[in-house]
Coordinates of C-alpha atoms in Angstrom, one line a residue:
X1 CA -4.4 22.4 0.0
X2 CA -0.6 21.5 0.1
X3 CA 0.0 17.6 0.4
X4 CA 1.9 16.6 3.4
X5 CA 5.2 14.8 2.9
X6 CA 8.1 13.3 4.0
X7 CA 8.7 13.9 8.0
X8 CA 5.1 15.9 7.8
X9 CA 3.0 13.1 6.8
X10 CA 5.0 10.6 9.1
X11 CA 4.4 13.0 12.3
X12 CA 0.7 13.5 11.4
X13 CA 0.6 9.5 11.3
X14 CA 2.3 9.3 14.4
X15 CA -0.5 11.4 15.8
X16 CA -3.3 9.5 14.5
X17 CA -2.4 6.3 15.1
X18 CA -4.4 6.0 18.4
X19 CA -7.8 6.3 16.8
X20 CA -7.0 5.2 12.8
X21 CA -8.0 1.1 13.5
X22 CA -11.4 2.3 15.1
X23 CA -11.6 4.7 11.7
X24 CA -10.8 2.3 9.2
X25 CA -12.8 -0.4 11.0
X26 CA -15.6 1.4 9.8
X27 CA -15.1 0.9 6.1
X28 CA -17.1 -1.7 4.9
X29 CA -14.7 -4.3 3.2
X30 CA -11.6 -2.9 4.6
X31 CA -9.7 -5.8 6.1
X32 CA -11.1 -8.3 3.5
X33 CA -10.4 -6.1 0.4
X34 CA -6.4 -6.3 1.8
X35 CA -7.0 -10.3 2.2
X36 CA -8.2 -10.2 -1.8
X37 CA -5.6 -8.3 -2.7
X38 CA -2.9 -10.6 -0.7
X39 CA -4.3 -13.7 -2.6
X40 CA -4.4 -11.5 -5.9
X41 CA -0.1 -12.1 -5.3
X42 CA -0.9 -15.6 -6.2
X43 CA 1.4 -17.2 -3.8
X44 CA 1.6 -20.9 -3.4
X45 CA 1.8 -23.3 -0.5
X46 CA 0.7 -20.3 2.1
X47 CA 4.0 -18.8 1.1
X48 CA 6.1 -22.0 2.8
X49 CA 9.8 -21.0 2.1
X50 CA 9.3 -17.4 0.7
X51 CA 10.0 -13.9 1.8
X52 CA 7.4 -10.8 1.7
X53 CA 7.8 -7.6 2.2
X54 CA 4.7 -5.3 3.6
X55 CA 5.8 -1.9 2.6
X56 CA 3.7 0.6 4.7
X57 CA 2.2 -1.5 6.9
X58 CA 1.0 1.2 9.3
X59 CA -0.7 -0.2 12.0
X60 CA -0.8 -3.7 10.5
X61 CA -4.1 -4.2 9.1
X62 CA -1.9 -5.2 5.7
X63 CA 0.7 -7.3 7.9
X64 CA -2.7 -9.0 9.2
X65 CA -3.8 -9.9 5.4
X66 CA -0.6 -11.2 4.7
X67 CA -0.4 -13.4 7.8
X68 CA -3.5 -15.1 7.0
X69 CA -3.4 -15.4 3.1
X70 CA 0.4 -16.2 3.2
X71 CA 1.0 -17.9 6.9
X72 CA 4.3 -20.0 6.8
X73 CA 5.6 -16.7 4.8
X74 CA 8.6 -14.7 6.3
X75 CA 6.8 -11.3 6.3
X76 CA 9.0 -7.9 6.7
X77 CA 6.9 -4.8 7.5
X78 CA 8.3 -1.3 7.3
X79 CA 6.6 2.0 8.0
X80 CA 8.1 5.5 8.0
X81 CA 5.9 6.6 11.2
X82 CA 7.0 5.3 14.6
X83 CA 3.3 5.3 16.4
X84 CA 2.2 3.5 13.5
X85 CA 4.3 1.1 13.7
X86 CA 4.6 0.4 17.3
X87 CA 0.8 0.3 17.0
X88 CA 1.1 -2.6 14.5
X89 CA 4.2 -4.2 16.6
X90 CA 2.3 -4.6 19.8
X91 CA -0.6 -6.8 18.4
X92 CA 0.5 -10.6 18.5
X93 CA 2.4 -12.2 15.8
X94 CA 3.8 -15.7 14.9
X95 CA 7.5 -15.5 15.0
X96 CA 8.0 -15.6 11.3
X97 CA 6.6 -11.2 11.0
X98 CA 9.1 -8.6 12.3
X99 CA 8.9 -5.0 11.9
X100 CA 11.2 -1.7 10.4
X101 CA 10.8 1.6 11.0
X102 CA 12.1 3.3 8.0
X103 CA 10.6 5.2 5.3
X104 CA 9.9 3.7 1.5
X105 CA 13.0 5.8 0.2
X106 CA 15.2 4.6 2.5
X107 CA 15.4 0.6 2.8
X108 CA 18.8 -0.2 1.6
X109 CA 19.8 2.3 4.7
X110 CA 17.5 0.1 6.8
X111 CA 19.0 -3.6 6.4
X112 CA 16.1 -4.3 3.6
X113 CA 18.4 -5.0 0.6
X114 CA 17.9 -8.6 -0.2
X115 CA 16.1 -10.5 -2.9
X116 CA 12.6 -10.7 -1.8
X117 CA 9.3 -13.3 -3.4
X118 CA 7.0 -10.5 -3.1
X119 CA 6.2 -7.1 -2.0
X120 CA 2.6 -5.5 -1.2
X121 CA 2.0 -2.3 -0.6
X122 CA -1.7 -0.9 0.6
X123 CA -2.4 2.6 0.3
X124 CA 1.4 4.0 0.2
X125 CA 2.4 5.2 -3.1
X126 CA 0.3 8.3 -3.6
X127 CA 1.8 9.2 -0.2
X128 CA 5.5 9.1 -1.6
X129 CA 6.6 12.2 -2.7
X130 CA 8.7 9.9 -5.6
X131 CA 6.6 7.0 -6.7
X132 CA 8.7 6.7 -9.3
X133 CA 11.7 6.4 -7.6
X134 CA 10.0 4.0 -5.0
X135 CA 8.8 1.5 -7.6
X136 CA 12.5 1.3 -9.3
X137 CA 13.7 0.6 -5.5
X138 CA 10.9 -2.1 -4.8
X139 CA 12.1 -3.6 -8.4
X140 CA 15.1 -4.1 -7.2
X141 CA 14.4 -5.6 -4.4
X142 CA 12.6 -8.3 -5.6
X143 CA 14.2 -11.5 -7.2
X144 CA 13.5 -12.4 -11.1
X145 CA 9.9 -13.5 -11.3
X146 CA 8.7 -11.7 -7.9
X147 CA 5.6 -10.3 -7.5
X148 CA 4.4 -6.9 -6.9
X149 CA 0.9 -6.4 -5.4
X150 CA -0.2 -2.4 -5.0
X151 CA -4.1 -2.0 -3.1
X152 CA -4.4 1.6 -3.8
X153 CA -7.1 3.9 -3.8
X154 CA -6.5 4.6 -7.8
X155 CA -9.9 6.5 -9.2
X156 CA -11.2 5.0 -12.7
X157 CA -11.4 7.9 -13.7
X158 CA -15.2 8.3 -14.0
X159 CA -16.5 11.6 -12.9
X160 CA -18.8 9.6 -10.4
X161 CA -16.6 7.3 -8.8
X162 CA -14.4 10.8 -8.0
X163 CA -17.6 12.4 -6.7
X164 CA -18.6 8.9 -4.8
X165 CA -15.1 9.5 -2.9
X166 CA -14.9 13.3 -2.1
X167 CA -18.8 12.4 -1.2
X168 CA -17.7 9.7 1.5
X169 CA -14.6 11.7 2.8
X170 CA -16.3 15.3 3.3
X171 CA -19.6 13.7 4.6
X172 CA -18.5 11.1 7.0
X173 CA -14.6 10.4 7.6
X174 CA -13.4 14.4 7.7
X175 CA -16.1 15.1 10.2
X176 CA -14.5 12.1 12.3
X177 CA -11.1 12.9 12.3
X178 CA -12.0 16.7 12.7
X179 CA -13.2 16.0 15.8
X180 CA -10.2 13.5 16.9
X181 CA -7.9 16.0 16.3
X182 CA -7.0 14.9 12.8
X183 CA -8.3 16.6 10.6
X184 CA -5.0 17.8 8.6
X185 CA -4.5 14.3 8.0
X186 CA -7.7 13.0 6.4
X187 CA -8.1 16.0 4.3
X188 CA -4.4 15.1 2.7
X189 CA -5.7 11.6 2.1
X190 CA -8.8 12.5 0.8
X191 CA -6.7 15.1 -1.5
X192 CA -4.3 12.4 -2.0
X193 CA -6.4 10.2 -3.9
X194 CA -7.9 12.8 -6.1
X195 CA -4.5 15.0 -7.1
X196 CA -2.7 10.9 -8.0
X197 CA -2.8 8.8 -10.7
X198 CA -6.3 7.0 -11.4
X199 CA -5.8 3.2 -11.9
X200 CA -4.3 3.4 -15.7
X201 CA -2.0 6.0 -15.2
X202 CA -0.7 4.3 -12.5
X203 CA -0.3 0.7 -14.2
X204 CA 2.0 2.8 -16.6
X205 CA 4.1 3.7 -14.1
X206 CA 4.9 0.3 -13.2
X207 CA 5.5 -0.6 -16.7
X208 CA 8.0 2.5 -16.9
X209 CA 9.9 0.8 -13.5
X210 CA 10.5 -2.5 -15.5
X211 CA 7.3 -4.5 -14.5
X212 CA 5.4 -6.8 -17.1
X213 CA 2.6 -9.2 -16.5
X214 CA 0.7 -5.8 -15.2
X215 CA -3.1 -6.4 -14.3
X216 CA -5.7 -3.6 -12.4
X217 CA -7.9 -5.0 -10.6
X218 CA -11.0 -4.1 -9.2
X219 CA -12.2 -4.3 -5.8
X220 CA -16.2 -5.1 -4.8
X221 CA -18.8 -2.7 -2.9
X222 CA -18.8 0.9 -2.8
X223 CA -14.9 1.1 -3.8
X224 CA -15.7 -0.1 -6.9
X225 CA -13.7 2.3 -9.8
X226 CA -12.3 3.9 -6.2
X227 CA -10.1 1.0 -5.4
X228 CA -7.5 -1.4 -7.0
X229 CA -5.3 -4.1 -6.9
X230 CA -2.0 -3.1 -9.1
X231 CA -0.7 -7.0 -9.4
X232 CA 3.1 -7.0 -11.3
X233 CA 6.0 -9.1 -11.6
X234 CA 9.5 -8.3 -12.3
X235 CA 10.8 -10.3 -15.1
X236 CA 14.4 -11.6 -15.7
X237 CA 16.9 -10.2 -17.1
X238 CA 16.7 -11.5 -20.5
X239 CA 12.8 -11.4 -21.0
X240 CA 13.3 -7.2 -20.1
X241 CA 15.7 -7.0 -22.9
X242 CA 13.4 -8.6 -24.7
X243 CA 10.4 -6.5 -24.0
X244 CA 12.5 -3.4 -24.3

């Protein structure tokens, strides 16, 4: 099958944004895999004085994980489809979390061009149609030392954690979303997943952006070699130069 992308994808998100808290709801470990991820950024002081950015937040669930690992955190969280955002917008917030509708390959056009501490990102860049070009923009974005934290579904590469996933997908969540009228968009994600990087390959492409301190992480239960935490900084100038 083709991949959606770009104004696709965003439109088939738009769509499924009524149903897609009750579907990921279901996955065991969801919303406290995201929390272990948050705390993987290693943040201190609940984030007292520094800014986040939650890049792809769909309907929150990551916004959520932020908020509670990182509360006294300025949180920014962006999404390139409008019902998933306005999902996410209308639960309650503390004043310090506000949200952007723009895509990942457009947030200097969006208002999102200063320094930030930190930047997560759950389950977006195997949905970019330039990862590449996404990580050099997140780089940039973040101030010397900042932190990067990608939750990802990146396979190990093992034959069986691969089968484990296409097992799960064909056997429970297509049938789901088949019969909620989005279908199209849980076979991409399911494709998604298999056609990207597995959790190595991936790593490297952070390194290639400019990132060092680069750890992959595992995450517990049934996601285990399915799912990781990507955790990265961006050095200064001079320690670059010096790795380079």
């Amino acid at each position: 099958m083709t991949l959606l992308r770009d104004a696709d994808l965003a439109a088939a998100f738009d769509h499924a944004a009524r149903s897609y808290d009750t579907l990921v709801a279901a996955n065991p470990g969801y919303h406290a895999h995201l929390r272990r991820s948050a705390r993987r950024l290693g943040l201190a002081d609940g984030g007292r004085g520094l800014r986040v950015l939650d890049l792809g937040c769909g309907t929150g669930a990551s916004t959520a994980a932020l908020a509670a690992v990182l509360p006294h955190a300025q949180i920014t969280a962006v999404d390139a489809s409008a019902g998933m955002l306005q999902r996410a917008a209308d639960k309650p917030w503390s004043d310090n979390v506000t949200f952007v509708h723009t895509p990942a390959e457009r947030l200097r056009q969006a208002g999102i061009g200063e320094a930030y501490d930190a930047v997560f990102a759950a389950y977006l860049f195997r949905n970019v149609a330039d990862p590449d070009g996404v990580l050099t923009a997140v780089h940039d974005l973040l101030a010397p030392h900042g932190r990067l934290a990608v939750h990802e579904y990146t396979l190990s590469g093992r034959a069986i954690d691969r089968a484990v996933w296409t097992a799960v997908c064909r056997g429970l969540v297509l049938p789901i979303a088949t019969a909620l009228g989005d279908g199209q968009l849980y076979r991409h994600l399911w494709r998604s997943v298999v056609d990207f990087d597995t959790a190595g390959a991936f790593a490297g492409r952070v390194r290639a952006a400019g990132f060092d301190r680069i750890q992959v992480l595992p995450l517990p239960g049934w996601q285990t070699g399915i799912t990781h935490t990507v955790i990265a900084r961006r050095p200064t100038p001079d320690t670059h130069a010096e790795a380079r």
